[in-house]
PDB file of C-alpha atoms in Angstrom:
ATOM      1  CA  LEU A  35      -0.447   0.201   0.369  1.00 41.00           C
ATOM      2  CA  GLY A  36       2.925   2.281  -0.694  1.00 43.00           C
ATOM      3  CA  ARG A  37       5.365   0.961   1.659  1.00 46.00           C
ATOM      4  CA  PRO A  38       7.231  -2.269   1.433  1.00 40.00           C
ATOM      5  CA  PHE A  39       4.674  -3.642   4.197  1.00 41.00           C
ATOM      6  CA  ALA A  40       1.581  -3.112   5.947  1.00 45.00           C
ATOM      7  CA  ARG A  41       0.184  -3.596   9.176  1.00 44.00           C
ATOM      8  CA  LEU A  42      -2.503  -5.973   8.977  1.00 43.00           C
ATOM      9  CA  ALA A  43      -4.114  -7.034  12.206  1.00 40.00           C
ATOM     10  CA  PHE A  44      -5.838 -10.119  11.570  1.00 37.00           C
ATOM     11  CA  ALA A  45      -6.993 -11.220  14.742  1.00 41.00           C
ATOM     12  CA  ALA A  46     -10.600 -10.485  16.370  1.00 76.00           C
ATOM     13  CA  MET A  47     -11.260  -8.495  19.770  1.00 82.00           C
ATOM     14  CA  VAL A  48      -6.871  -8.192  20.264  1.00 86.00           C
ATOM     15  CA  GLY A  49      -6.601  -6.946  16.223  1.00 87.00           C
ATOM     16  CA  THR A  50      -9.691  -4.737  16.275  1.00 91.00           C
ATOM     17  CA  ALA A  51      -7.440  -2.848  19.698  1.00 90.00           C
ATOM     18  CA  ILE A  52      -4.414  -2.477  17.637  1.00 91.00           C
ATOM     19  CA  VAL A  53      -6.356  -0.854  14.882  1.00 93.00           C
ATOM     20  CA  LYS A  54      -7.564   1.755  17.771  1.00 93.00           C
ATOM     21  CA  ASN A  55      -4.363   2.098  18.884  1.00 94.00           C
ATOM     22  CA  SER A  56      -2.033   2.846  16.017  1.00 94.00           C
ATOM     23  CA  PRO A  57      -1.663   5.876  13.789  1.00 96.00           C
ATOM     24  CA  ALA A  58      -4.290   7.093  11.591  1.00 95.00           C
ATOM     25  CA  ASP A  59      -2.485   7.210   8.478  1.00 95.00           C
ATOM     26  CA  GLY A  60      -3.999   4.102   6.801  1.00 94.00           C
ATOM     27  CA  TYR A  61      -1.238   1.705   6.964  1.00 95.00           C
ATOM     28  CA  THR A  62      -2.578  -0.148   9.656  1.00 95.00           C
ATOM     29  CA  LEU A  63      -6.099  -2.003   8.687  1.00 94.00           C
ATOM     30  CA  LEU A  64      -8.195  -4.479  10.145  1.00 93.00           C
ATOM     31  CA  HIS A  65      -8.943  -7.350   8.255  1.00 92.00           C
ATOM     32  CA  GLY A  66     -12.634  -7.011  10.022  1.00 87.00           C
ATOM     33  CA  SER A  67     -15.700  -9.504  10.301  1.00 87.00           C
ATOM     34  CA  THR A  68     -18.852 -10.476  11.624  1.00 86.00           C
ATOM     35  CA  SER A  69     -17.462 -10.892  14.751  1.00 83.00           C
ATOM     36  CA  SER A  70     -15.068  -7.922  15.422  1.00 86.00           C
ATOM     37  CA  LEU A  71     -17.763  -5.260  14.170  1.00 88.00           C
ATOM     38  CA  ALA A  72     -21.162  -6.741  14.945  1.00 85.00           C
ATOM     39  CA  ALA A  73     -21.625  -9.472  17.209  1.00 81.00           C
ATOM     40  CA  ASN A  74     -18.628  -8.603  19.806  1.00 82.00           C
ATOM     41  CA  PRO A  75     -20.506  -5.538  21.659  1.00 83.00           C
ATOM     42  CA  SER A  76     -23.669  -8.354  21.686  1.00 80.00           C
ATOM     43  CA  LEU A  77     -21.490 -11.247  23.121  1.00 77.00           C
ATOM     44  CA  TYR A  78     -18.846  -9.431  25.788  1.00 81.00           C
ATOM     45  CA  ARG A  79     -19.990  -7.872  28.734  1.00 83.00           C
ATOM     46  CA  GLN A  80     -16.777  -5.739  27.683  1.00 85.00           C
ATOM     47  CA  ILE A  81     -15.028  -4.655  25.373  1.00 87.00           C
ATOM     48  CA  THR A  82     -11.886  -2.605  24.279  1.00 88.00           C
ATOM     49  CA  TYR A  83     -13.120  -0.353  21.168  1.00 91.00           C
ATOM     50  CA  ASP A  84     -16.715   1.236  19.679  1.00 91.00           C
ATOM     51  CA  PRO A  85     -17.272  -0.591  16.149  1.00 91.00           C
ATOM     52  CA  ASP A  86     -18.586   3.108  15.916  1.00 92.00           C
ATOM     53  CA  GLU A  87     -14.950   4.403  16.358  1.00 94.00           C
ATOM     54  CA  PHE A  88     -13.485   2.687  12.826  1.00 96.00           C
ATOM     55  CA  THR A  89     -14.867   3.059   9.278  1.00 97.00           C
ATOM     56  CA  THR A  90     -15.362   0.135   6.758  1.00 97.00           C
ATOM     57  CA  VAL A  91     -13.211   1.286   3.655  1.00 98.00           C
ATOM     58  CA  ALA A  92     -14.048  -2.268   1.263  1.00 98.00           C
ATOM     59  CA  ILE A  93     -16.049  -5.239   1.955  1.00 96.00           C
ATOM     60  CA  ASP A  94     -14.377  -8.130   1.061  1.00 93.00           C
ATOM     61  CA  GLY A  95     -16.995 -10.578   0.139  1.00 94.00           C
ATOM     62  CA  THR A  96     -20.749 -11.489   1.668  1.00 93.00           C
ATOM     63  CA  ILE A  97     -20.668 -15.120   3.310  1.00 93.00           C
ATOM     64  CA  PRO A  98     -23.982 -16.830   3.556  1.00 94.00           C
ATOM     65  CA  GLY A  99     -25.426 -19.759   6.211  1.00 95.00           C
ATOM     66  CA  PHE A 100     -27.150 -23.124   4.697  1.00 96.00           C
ATOM     67  CA  MET A 101     -30.023 -25.236   5.537  1.00 97.00           C
ATOM     68  CA  LEU A 102     -28.929 -28.582   5.843  1.00 98.00           C
ATOM     69  CA  VAL A 103     -30.436 -31.818   6.572  1.00 98.00           C
ATOM     70  CA  ALA A 104     -30.123 -35.627   6.308  1.00 97.00           C
ATOM     71  CA  LYS A 105     -28.963 -36.329   2.097  1.00 97.00           C
ATOM     72  CA  ASP A 106     -32.221 -39.283   2.909  1.00 96.00           C
ATOM     73  CA  ALA A 107     -34.588 -36.506   4.992  1.00 96.00           C
ATOM     74  CA  PRO A 108     -37.821 -36.923   3.518  1.00 96.00           C
ATOM     75  CA  TYR A 109     -37.687 -33.114   2.514  1.00 96.00           C
ATOM     76  CA  ASN A 110     -36.819 -31.118  -0.637  1.00 97.00           C
ATOM     77  CA  SER A 111     -38.075 -28.214   0.824  1.00 97.00           C
ATOM     78  CA  VAL A 112     -37.858 -25.289   3.587  1.00 97.00           C
ATOM     79  CA  LYS A 113     -41.736 -25.671   3.671  1.00 97.00           C
ATOM     80  CA  GLU A 114     -42.069 -29.427   3.374  1.00 98.00           C
ATOM     81  CA  PHE A 115     -39.292 -29.883   6.513  1.00 98.00           C
ATOM     82  CA  VAL A 116     -41.529 -27.133   8.719  1.00 97.00           C
ATOM     83  CA  ALA A 117     -44.566 -28.820   7.800  1.00 97.00           C
ATOM     84  CA  TRP A 118     -42.488 -32.512   8.933  1.00 97.00           C
ATOM     85  CA  ALA A 119     -41.153 -30.973  11.810  1.00 96.00           C
ATOM     86  CA  LYS A 120     -44.897 -29.666  13.329  1.00 96.00           C
ATOM     87  CA  ALA A 121     -45.974 -32.820  13.090  1.00 96.00           C
ATOM     88  CA  ARG A 122     -43.379 -34.584  14.630  1.00 94.00           C
ATOM     89  CA  LYS A 123     -44.039 -34.918  18.555  1.00 92.00           C
ATOM     90  CA  GLU A 124     -39.628 -35.931  19.760  1.00 94.00           C
ATOM     91  CA  PRO A 125     -37.786 -33.712  19.972  1.00 94.00           C
ATOM     92  CA  ILE A 126     -36.382 -31.379  16.936  1.00 96.00           C
ATOM     93  CA  PHE A 127     -31.986 -31.339  17.375  1.00 96.00           C
ATOM     94  CA  SER A 128     -30.505 -28.400  15.765  1.00 96.00           C
ATOM     95  CA  GLY A 129     -26.400 -28.427  15.898  1.00 94.00           C
ATOM     96  CA  TYR A 130     -24.105 -24.863  15.728  1.00 90.00           C
ATOM     97  CA  GLY A 131     -20.843 -24.900  15.760  1.00 83.00           C
ATOM     98  CA  ASN A 132     -20.359 -20.260  16.816  1.00 76.00           C
ATOM     99  CA  THR A 133     -22.517 -17.928  16.366  1.00 73.00           C
ATOM    100  CA  SER A 134     -22.435 -17.248  12.073  1.00 77.00           C
ATOM    101  CA  SER A 135     -24.337 -21.299  12.938  1.00 85.00           C
ATOM    102  CA  ARG A 136     -26.417 -20.689  15.953  1.00 87.00           C
ATOM    103  CA  VAL A 137     -27.773 -17.044  15.050  1.00 90.00           C
ATOM    104  CA  PRO A 138     -29.702 -18.469  11.053  1.00 93.00           C
ATOM    105  CA  SER A 139     -31.148 -21.769  13.629  1.00 94.00           C
ATOM    106  CA  ALA A 140     -32.346 -18.809  16.284  1.00 93.00           C
ATOM    107  CA  LEU A 141     -34.097 -16.787  13.394  1.00 95.00           C
ATOM    108  CA  PHE A 142     -34.771 -19.964  11.876  1.00 96.00           C
ATOM    109  CA  ASP A 143     -36.646 -21.328  15.533  1.00 95.00           C
ATOM    110  CA  VAL A 144     -38.778 -17.605  15.545  1.00 95.00           C
ATOM    111  CA  GLN A 145     -39.971 -17.090  12.250  1.00 96.00           C
ATOM    112  CA  SER A 146     -40.916 -20.513  11.421  1.00 96.00           C
ATOM    113  CA  GLY A 147     -42.228 -21.393  15.098  1.00 95.00           C
ATOM    114  CA  VAL A 148     -40.322 -24.616  15.197  1.00 96.00           C
ATOM    115  CA  ARG A 149     -39.375 -25.277  18.333  1.00 95.00           C
ATOM    116  CA  LEU A 150     -35.582 -26.675  17.755  1.00 95.00           C
ATOM    117  CA  GLU A 151     -33.279 -27.843  20.618  1.00 95.00           C
ATOM    118  CA  GLU A 152     -29.948 -26.741  20.156  1.00 94.00           C
ATOM    119  CA  VAL A 153     -26.951 -28.502  20.226  1.00 95.00           C
ATOM    120  CA  ALA A 154     -23.631 -26.981  21.185  1.00 93.00           C
ATOM    121  CA  TYR A 155     -19.911 -28.370  19.242  1.00 93.00           C
ATOM    122  CA  LYS A 156     -16.119 -27.229  19.244  1.00 89.00           C
ATOM    123  CA  ASP A 157     -17.397 -26.119  15.522  1.00 88.00           C
ATOM    124  CA  ALA A 158     -19.741 -26.734  12.523  1.00 91.00           C
ATOM    125  CA  VAL A 159     -17.674 -29.588  11.202  1.00 94.00           C
ATOM    126  CA  PRO A 160     -18.692 -32.226  14.215  1.00 95.00           C
ATOM    127  CA  ALA A 161     -21.664 -30.945  13.954  1.00 96.00           C
ATOM    128  CA  ILE A 162     -22.458 -31.704   9.876  1.00 97.00           C
ATOM    129  CA  GLN A 163     -20.619 -35.141  11.365  1.00 97.00           C
ATOM    130  CA  ASP A 164     -23.673 -35.937  13.676  1.00 97.00           C
ATOM    131  CA  LEU A 165     -26.152 -35.179  10.921  1.00 97.00           C
ATOM    132  CA  ILE A 166     -24.397 -37.142   8.402  1.00 97.00           C
ATOM    133  CA  GLY A 167     -24.275 -39.990  11.295  1.00 96.00           C
ATOM    134  CA  GLY A 168     -28.572 -39.289  12.547  1.00 96.00           C
ATOM    135  CA  ARG A 169     -27.308 -37.768  16.080  1.00 96.00           C
ATOM    136  CA  ILE A 170     -29.412 -34.216  14.971  1.00 97.00           C
ATOM    137  CA  HIS A 171     -31.987 -32.928  12.443  1.00 97.00           C
ATOM    138  CA  VAL A 172     -30.313 -29.395  10.882  1.00 98.00           C
ATOM    139  CA  THR A 173     -27.712 -27.628  11.472  1.00 97.00           C
ATOM    140  CA  PHE A 174     -26.950 -23.963   9.389  1.00 96.00           C
ATOM    141  CA  PRO A 175     -23.038 -23.799   8.800  1.00 95.00           C
ATOM    142  CA  ASP A 176     -21.642 -21.389   5.911  1.00 92.00           C
ATOM    143  CA  LEU A 177     -21.252 -22.418   2.706  1.00 93.00           C
ATOM    144  CA  VAL A 178     -16.980 -22.204   3.076  1.00 90.00           C
ATOM    145  CA  ILE A 179     -17.521 -24.723   5.949  1.00 92.00           C
ATOM    146  CA  GLY A 180     -20.376 -26.639   4.699  1.00 94.00           C
ATOM    147  CA  GLU A 181     -19.915 -26.709  -0.081  1.00 94.00           C
ATOM    148  CA  SER A 182     -17.920 -29.945  -0.163  1.00 95.00           C
ATOM    149  CA  TYR A 183     -20.516 -31.979   1.767  1.00 97.00           C
ATOM    150  CA  VAL A 184     -22.923 -30.960  -0.490  1.00 97.00           C
ATOM    151  CA  ARG A 185     -21.373 -31.383  -3.526  1.00 95.00           C
ATOM    152  CA  SER A 186     -20.103 -34.702  -2.382  1.00 97.00           C
ATOM    153  CA  GLY A 187     -23.761 -35.947  -1.615  1.00 97.00           C
ATOM    154  CA  GLN A 188     -23.431 -36.682   1.828  1.00 98.00           C
ATOM    155  CA  VAL A 189     -26.094 -33.751   2.625  1.00 98.00           C
ATOM    156  CA  LYS A 190     -29.093 -32.345   1.477  1.00 98.00           C
ATOM    157  CA  ALA A 191     -29.250 -28.242   1.506  1.00 98.00           C
ATOM    158  CA  LEU A 192     -32.993 -27.018   1.483  1.00 98.00           C
ATOM    159  CA  ALA A 193     -31.396 -22.698   1.374  1.00 98.00           C
ATOM    160  CA  VAL A 194     -29.267 -20.182   1.578  1.00 97.00           C
ATOM    161  CA  THR A 195     -29.303 -17.341   4.741  1.00 96.00           C
ATOM    162  CA  SER A 196     -28.557 -14.616   1.878  1.00 93.00           C
ATOM    163  CA  PRO A 197     -31.637 -12.444   0.914  1.00 92.00           C
ATOM    164  CA  GLN A 198     -30.934 -13.563  -2.623  1.00 93.00           C
ATOM    165  CA  ARG A 199     -30.212 -17.106  -4.466  1.00 95.00           C
ATOM    166  CA  THR A 200     -25.620 -17.372  -4.439  1.00 93.00           C
ATOM    167  CA  PRO A 201     -24.018 -17.888  -7.158  1.00 91.00           C
ATOM    168  CA  GLN A 202     -22.324 -21.030  -6.356  1.00 92.00           C
ATOM    169  CA  PHE A 203     -25.732 -22.408  -5.772  1.00 95.00           C
ATOM    170  CA  PRO A 204     -27.921 -20.740  -7.997  1.00 95.00           C
ATOM    171  CA  GLU A 205     -30.710 -24.056  -8.165  1.00 95.00           C
ATOM    172  CA  LEU A 206     -31.120 -23.856  -3.621  1.00 96.00           C
ATOM    173  CA  GLU A 207     -33.851 -21.438  -2.699  1.00 97.00           C
ATOM    174  CA  ALA A 208     -32.870 -18.219  -0.704  1.00 97.00           C
ATOM    175  CA  MET A 209     -34.743 -19.195   3.023  1.00 97.00           C
ATOM    176  CA  ALA A 210     -35.962 -15.189   2.233  1.00 96.00           C
ATOM    177  CA  GLU A 211     -38.197 -16.829  -0.398  1.00 97.00           C
ATOM    178  CA  THR A 212     -40.359 -18.115   2.396  1.00 96.00           C
ATOM    179  CA  TYR A 213     -39.904 -15.915   5.040  1.00 96.00           C
ATOM    180  CA  PRO A 214     -39.182 -12.373   3.307  1.00 96.00           C
ATOM    181  CA  GLY A 215     -36.388 -10.068   5.090  1.00 95.00           C
ATOM    182  CA  PHE A 216     -34.631 -13.926   6.107  1.00 96.00           C
ATOM    183  CA  GLU A 217     -31.082 -12.539   6.112  1.00 94.00           C
ATOM    184  CA  VAL A 218     -27.796 -13.933   8.072  1.00 93.00           C
ATOM    185  CA  VAL A 219     -24.429 -13.544   6.181  1.00 93.00           C
ATOM    186  CA  ALA A 220     -20.999 -13.395   7.840  1.00 90.00           C
ATOM    187  CA  PHE A 221     -18.242 -10.510   5.617  1.00 92.00           C
ATOM    188  CA  LEU A 222     -14.762  -9.671   5.576  1.00 93.00           C
ATOM    189  CA  SER A 223     -14.068  -6.071   5.593  1.00 95.00           C
ATOM    190  CA  PHE A 224     -10.831  -3.640   5.354  1.00 96.00           C
ATOM    191  CA  THR A 225     -11.747  -1.413   7.737  1.00 96.00           C
ATOM    192  CA  VAL A 226      -9.383   1.165   9.040  1.00 97.00           C
ATOM    193  CA  ARG A 227      -9.592   4.101  12.209  1.00 97.00           C
ATOM    194  CA  LYS A 228     -11.931   6.640  11.705  1.00 97.00           C
ATOM    195  CA  GLU A 229     -10.060   9.258  11.542  1.00 97.00           C
ATOM    196  CA  VAL A 230      -8.194   8.226   8.829  1.00 97.00           C
ATOM    197  CA  PRO A 231      -8.194  11.209   6.129  1.00 98.00           C
ATOM    198  CA  VAL A 232     -11.114  10.541   3.569  1.00 97.00           C
ATOM    199  CA  GLU A 233      -8.958  10.958   0.626  1.00 97.00           C
ATOM    200  CA  ILE A 234      -6.811   7.492   1.697  1.00 98.00           C
ATOM    201  CA  GLN A 235     -10.427   5.939   2.489  1.00 98.00           C
ATOM    202  CA  ARG A 236     -11.412   6.465  -0.919  1.00 98.00           C
ATOM    203  CA  LYS A 237      -8.320   4.692  -2.485  1.00 98.00           C
ATOM    204  CA  LEU A 238      -7.698   2.296  -0.385  1.00 97.00           C
ATOM    205  CA  ASN A 239     -11.590   1.648  -1.125  1.00 98.00           C
ATOM    206  CA  GLY A 240     -11.106   1.642  -5.024  1.00 97.00           C
ATOM    207  CA  TRP A 241      -7.450  -0.278  -4.620  1.00 97.00           C
ATOM    208  CA  VAL A 242      -9.947  -3.351  -2.991  1.00 97.00           C
ATOM    209  CA  MET A 243     -12.608  -3.084  -5.162  1.00 97.00           C
ATOM    210  CA  GLU A 244     -10.441  -3.330  -8.634  1.00 97.00           C
ATOM    211  CA  ILE A 245      -8.341  -6.510  -7.015  1.00 97.00           C
ATOM    212  CA  LEU A 246     -12.200  -8.201  -6.335  1.00 97.00           C
ATOM    213  CA  HIS A 247     -13.712  -7.114  -9.592  1.00 96.00           C
ATOM    214  CA  LEU A 248     -10.475  -9.163 -11.897  1.00 97.00           C
ATOM    215  CA  PRO A 249     -11.570 -12.111 -13.094  1.00 97.00           C
ATOM    216  CA  GLU A 250      -9.396 -14.487 -11.335  1.00 97.00           C
ATOM    217  CA  VAL A 251      -9.944 -13.034  -7.941  1.00 96.00           C
ATOM    218  CA  HIS A 252     -13.353 -12.915  -8.017  1.00 95.00           C
ATOM    219  CA  LYS A 253     -13.761 -16.340  -9.620  1.00 95.00           C
ATOM    220  CA  ARG A 254     -11.447 -17.399  -6.563  1.00 94.00           C
ATOM    221  CA  LEU A 255     -13.539 -16.181  -3.879  1.00 93.00           C
ATOM    222  CA  LEU A 256     -16.315 -17.131  -5.152  1.00 92.00           C
ATOM    223  CA  GLU A 257     -14.753 -20.209  -5.342  1.00 90.00           C
ATOM    224  CA  ILE A 258     -13.913 -20.569  -1.226  1.00 88.00           C
ATOM    225  CA  GLY A 259     -18.269 -19.854  -1.054  1.00 88.00           C
ATOM    226  CA  MET A 260     -17.900 -15.783  -0.966  1.00 91.00           C
ATOM    227  CA  THR A 261     -20.129 -13.038  -3.688  1.00 92.00           C
ATOM    228  CA  PRO A 262     -17.892  -9.655  -3.516  1.00 94.00           C
ATOM    229  CA  PRO A 263     -19.868  -6.540  -3.715  1.00 95.00           C
ATOM    230  CA  PRO A 264     -20.730  -4.863  -6.304  1.00 95.00           C
ATOM    231  CA  ARG A 265     -18.076  -2.893  -8.286  1.00 94.00           C
ATOM    232  CA  ASP A 266     -19.988   0.483  -6.925  1.00 95.00           C
ATOM    233  CA  TRP A 267     -19.729  -0.072  -3.617  1.00 97.00           C
ATOM    234  CA  ASP A 268     -17.642   2.459  -2.259  1.00 98.00           C
ATOM    235  CA  VAL A 269     -16.620   3.931   0.876  1.00 98.00           C
ATOM    236  CA  ALA A 270     -20.666   5.210   2.728  1.00 98.00           C
ATOM    237  CA  ARG A 271     -21.813   1.935   0.762  1.00 97.00           C
ATOM    238  CA  SER A 272     -19.526  -0.019   2.284  1.00 97.00           C
ATOM    239  CA  ASP A 273     -19.421   1.377   5.574  1.00 96.00           C
ATOM    240  CA  ALA A 274     -23.410   1.450   6.043  1.00 95.00           C
ATOM    241  CA  PHE A 275     -23.071  -2.230   5.535  1.00 93.00           C
TER     242      PHE A 275
END
């Protein structure tokens, strides 16, 4: 970024605090995320920063979740799952491994009226393995983690949690098609201290957006489950997101 090496902070709370206390010169960037900029203030009694102390100059991309069920489950859509669940007398177990898989499960519980019994795992992979093994009924991992299981046929995807269908799985319905307003996506971002001069923020945005939309980069991001924002997402649109 104009020097041999830019200083990058990748951790969540620790990294965010480093950026908060760094010079406001545009050379220390937070690779921000759903955790550091959205979830942490609600999850911890005390954190050492306020997300409003930062400006997100560009979004790398958004990552929706899957609604996954067993490959031989007797339902093939969200509506069919809900009908099956409401007719069932026994508990329905939903496994989660982190915030990004727990939130869509909880939101689905509220919007569908299906009571889900939550089962906590260390991460999303053991939850998917227990889904395959028949020990839980549904889980909501993100695309990055769940894609290989879906494409290999080990599990069945009923929907994605983004507001629209994804380029990676255009045949899968978005949950919002059944429950309007349903949207749970993770994200990654390039974020700086709010005091960084506006002209530097704009320059950073221009560089990031140009790179994200290079054909080979754009293609690779889609391959790993991330959807880059439109080319015209400037600093104001990125920060508002």
